[in-house]
Short mmCIF file of C-alpha atoms in Angstrom, two decimals:
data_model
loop_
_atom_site.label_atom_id
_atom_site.label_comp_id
_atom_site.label_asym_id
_atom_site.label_seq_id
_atom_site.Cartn_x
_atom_site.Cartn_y
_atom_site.Cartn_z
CA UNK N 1 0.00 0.00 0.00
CA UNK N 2 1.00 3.39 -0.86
CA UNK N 3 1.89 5.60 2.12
CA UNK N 4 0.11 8.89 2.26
CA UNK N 5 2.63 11.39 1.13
CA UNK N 6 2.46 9.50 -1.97
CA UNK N 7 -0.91 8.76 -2.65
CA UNK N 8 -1.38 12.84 -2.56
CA UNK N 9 1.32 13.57 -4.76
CA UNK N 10 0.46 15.65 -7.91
CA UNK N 11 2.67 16.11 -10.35
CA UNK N 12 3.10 19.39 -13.08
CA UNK N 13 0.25 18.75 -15.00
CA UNK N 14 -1.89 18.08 -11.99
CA UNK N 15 -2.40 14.40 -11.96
CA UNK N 16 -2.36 11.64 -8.89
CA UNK N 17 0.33 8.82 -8.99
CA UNK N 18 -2.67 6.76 -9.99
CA UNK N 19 -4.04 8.83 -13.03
CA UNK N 20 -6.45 10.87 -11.14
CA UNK N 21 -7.02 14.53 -11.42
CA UNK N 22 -6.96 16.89 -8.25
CA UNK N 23 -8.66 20.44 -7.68
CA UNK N 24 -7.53 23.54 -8.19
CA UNK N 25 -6.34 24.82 -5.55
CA UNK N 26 -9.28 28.00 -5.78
CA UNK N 27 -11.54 25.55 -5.04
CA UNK N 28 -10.50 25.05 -1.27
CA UNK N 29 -11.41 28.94 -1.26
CA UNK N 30 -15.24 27.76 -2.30
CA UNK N 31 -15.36 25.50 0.38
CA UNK N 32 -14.25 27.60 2.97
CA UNK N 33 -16.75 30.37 1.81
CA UNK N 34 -19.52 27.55 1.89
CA UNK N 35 -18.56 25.96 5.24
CA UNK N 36 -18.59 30.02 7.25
CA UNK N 37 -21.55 30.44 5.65
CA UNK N 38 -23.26 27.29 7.11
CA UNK N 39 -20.81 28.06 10.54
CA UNK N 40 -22.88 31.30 10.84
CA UNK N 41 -26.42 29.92 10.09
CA UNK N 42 -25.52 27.10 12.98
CA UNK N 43 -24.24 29.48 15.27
CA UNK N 44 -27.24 31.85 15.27
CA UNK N 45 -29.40 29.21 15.40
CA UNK N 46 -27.35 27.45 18.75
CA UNK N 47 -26.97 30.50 20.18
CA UNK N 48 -30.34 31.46 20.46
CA UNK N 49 -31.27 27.68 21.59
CA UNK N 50 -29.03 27.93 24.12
CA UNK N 51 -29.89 32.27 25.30
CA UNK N 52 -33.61 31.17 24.98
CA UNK N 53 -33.78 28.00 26.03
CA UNK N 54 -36.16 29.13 29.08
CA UNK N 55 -38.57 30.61 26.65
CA UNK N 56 -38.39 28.24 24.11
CA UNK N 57 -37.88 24.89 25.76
CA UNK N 58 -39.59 25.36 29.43
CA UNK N 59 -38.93 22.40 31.44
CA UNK N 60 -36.27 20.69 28.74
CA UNK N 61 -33.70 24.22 28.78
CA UNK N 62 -31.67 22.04 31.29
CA UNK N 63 -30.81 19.29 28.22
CA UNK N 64 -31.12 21.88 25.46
CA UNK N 65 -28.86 23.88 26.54
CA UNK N 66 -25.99 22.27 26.90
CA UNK N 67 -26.98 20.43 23.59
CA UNK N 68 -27.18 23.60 21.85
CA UNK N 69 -22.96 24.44 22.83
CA UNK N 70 -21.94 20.89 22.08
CA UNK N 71 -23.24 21.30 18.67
CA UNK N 72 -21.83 24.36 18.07
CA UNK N 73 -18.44 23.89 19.75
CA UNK N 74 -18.95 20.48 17.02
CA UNK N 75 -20.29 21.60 13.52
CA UNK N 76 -17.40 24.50 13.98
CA UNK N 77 -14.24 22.18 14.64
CA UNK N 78 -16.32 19.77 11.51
CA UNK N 79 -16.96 23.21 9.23
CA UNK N 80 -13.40 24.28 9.47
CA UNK N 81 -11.54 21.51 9.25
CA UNK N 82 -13.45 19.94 6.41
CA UNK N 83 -12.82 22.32 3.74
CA UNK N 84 -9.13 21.36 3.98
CA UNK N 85 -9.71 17.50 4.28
CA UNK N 86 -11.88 17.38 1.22
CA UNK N 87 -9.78 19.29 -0.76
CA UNK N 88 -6.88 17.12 -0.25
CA UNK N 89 -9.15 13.60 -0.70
CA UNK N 90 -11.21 14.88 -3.90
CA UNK N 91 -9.85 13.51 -7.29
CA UNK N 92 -11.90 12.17 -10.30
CA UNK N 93 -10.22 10.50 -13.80
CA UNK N 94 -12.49 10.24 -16.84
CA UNK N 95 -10.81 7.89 -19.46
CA UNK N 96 -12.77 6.01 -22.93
CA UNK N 97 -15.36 4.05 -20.51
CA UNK N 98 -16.00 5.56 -17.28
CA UNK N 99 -15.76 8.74 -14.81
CA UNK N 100 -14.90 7.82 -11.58
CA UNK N 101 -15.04 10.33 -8.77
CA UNK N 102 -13.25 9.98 -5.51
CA UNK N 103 -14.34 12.06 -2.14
CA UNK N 104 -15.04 12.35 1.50
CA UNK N 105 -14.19 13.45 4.78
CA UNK N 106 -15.29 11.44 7.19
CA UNK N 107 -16.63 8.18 4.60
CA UNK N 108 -14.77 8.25 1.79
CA UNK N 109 -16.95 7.03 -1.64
CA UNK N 110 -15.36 5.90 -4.57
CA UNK N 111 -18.27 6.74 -7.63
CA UNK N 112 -17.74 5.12 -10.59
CA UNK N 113 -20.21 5.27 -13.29
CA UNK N 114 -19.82 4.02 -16.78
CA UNK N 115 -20.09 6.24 -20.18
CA UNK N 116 -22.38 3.51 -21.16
CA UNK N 117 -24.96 4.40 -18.46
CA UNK N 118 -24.85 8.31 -18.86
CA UNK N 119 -28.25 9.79 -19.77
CA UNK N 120 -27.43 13.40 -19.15
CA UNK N 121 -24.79 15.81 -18.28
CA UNK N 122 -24.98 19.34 -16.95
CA UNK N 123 -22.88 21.98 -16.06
CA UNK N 124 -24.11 24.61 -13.37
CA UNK N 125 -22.83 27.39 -11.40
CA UNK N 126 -24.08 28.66 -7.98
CA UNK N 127 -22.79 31.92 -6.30
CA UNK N 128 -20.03 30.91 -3.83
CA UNK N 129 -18.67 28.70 -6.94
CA UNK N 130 -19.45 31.98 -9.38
CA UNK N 131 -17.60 34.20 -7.34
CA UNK N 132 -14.21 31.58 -7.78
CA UNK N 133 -14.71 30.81 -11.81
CA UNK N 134 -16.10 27.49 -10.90
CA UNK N 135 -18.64 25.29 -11.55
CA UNK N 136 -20.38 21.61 -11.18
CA UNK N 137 -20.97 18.79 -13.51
CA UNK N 138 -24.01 17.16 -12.67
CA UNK N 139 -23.87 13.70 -14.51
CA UNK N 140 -27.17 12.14 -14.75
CA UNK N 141 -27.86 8.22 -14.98
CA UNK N 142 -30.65 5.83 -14.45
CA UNK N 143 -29.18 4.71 -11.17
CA UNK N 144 -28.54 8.04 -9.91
CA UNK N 145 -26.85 11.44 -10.17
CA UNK N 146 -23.08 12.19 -9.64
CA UNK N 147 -21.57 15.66 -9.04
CA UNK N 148 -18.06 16.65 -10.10
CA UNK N 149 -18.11 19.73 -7.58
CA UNK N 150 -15.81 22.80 -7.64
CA UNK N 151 -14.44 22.52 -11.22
CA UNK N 152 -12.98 25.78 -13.15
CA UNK N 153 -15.46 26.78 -15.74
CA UNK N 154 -13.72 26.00 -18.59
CA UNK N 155 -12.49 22.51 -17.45
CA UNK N 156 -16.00 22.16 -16.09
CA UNK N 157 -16.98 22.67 -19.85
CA UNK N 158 -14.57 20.53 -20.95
CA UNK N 159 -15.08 17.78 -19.14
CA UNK N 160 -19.20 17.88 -20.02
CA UNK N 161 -18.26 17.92 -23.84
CA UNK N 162 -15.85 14.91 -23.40
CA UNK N 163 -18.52 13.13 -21.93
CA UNK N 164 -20.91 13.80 -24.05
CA UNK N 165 -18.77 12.92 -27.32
CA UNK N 166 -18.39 9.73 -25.26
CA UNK N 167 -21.89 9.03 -24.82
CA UNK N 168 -22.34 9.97 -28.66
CA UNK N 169 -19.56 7.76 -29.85
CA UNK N 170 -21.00 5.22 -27.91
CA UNK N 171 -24.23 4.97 -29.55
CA UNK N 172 -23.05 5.40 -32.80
CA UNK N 173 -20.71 2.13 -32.57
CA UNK N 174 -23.96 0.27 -31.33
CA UNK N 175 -25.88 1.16 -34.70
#
């Protein structure tokens, strides 16, 4: 097995030991953006759990307060750290026959879904990702949906015309 150092590795053109491709490093900036954002929406909504827990909670404000700080003091160790950790573990290759997208923090999933199976492939951009040049790939099948997340635009375009020539050339070789 690969030690760690290694398996992280990148080399000029951006690529994993193994043939996968890593983020831009922009991207972490997304995340970070994304994770305050939900950091602030938690911490208003713990803080006035815990200020109004009287009020709110009567006879409970003895558990729900307490409850309220531990989830705090939680989602903003999880919200800050994750940003980094998912940056370093998301990668995705896309050869002839299949995209395969690897992710996680806490579970790590390996996606893989074959060109064979793609029914539809789209390309969007929220705000956080607008304000960074990026964008998603939202690859539709019939067994589900798989996001390539915090792509640059242009590579984002890219890689939703490669898979749809794919998909094309696909179907043409079965006529």
């Amino acid at each position: 097995m690969k030690d760690v150092a290694e398996q992280f590795r990148v080399d000029e053109d951006g690529y994993t030991s193994d043939g996968y491709r890593r983020l831009e490093p922009v991207s972490r900036k997304s995340m970070y953006l994304g994770s305050a954002i939900w950091l602030i929406i938690i911490a208003v909504v713990c803080i006035v759990a815990a200020t109004q827990a009287d009020t709110l909670f009567q006879d409970r404000a003895v558990y729900v307060r307490p409850a309220a700080w531990i989830l705090l003091v939680v989602s903003a160790v999880y919200l800050l750290v994750s940003p980094e950790v998912r940056y370093r573990r998301y990668r995705y290759r896309i050869d002839g026959d299949k995209l395969e997208v690897r992710k996680g923090v806490i579970t790590i999933t390996h996606e893989l879904v074959p060109v064979e199976r793609i029914h539809q492939v789209d390309v969007s951009r929220g705000p956080i990702n607008r304000m960074f040049g990026l964008a998603n790939v939202t690859v539709t099948t019939a067994g589900g949906i798989v996001i390539l997340e915090y792509l640059e635009e242009d590579v984002a375009e890219d890689v939703a015309s490669k898979l749809n020539e794919s998909v094309v050339r696909m179907l043409k070789e079965r006529e």
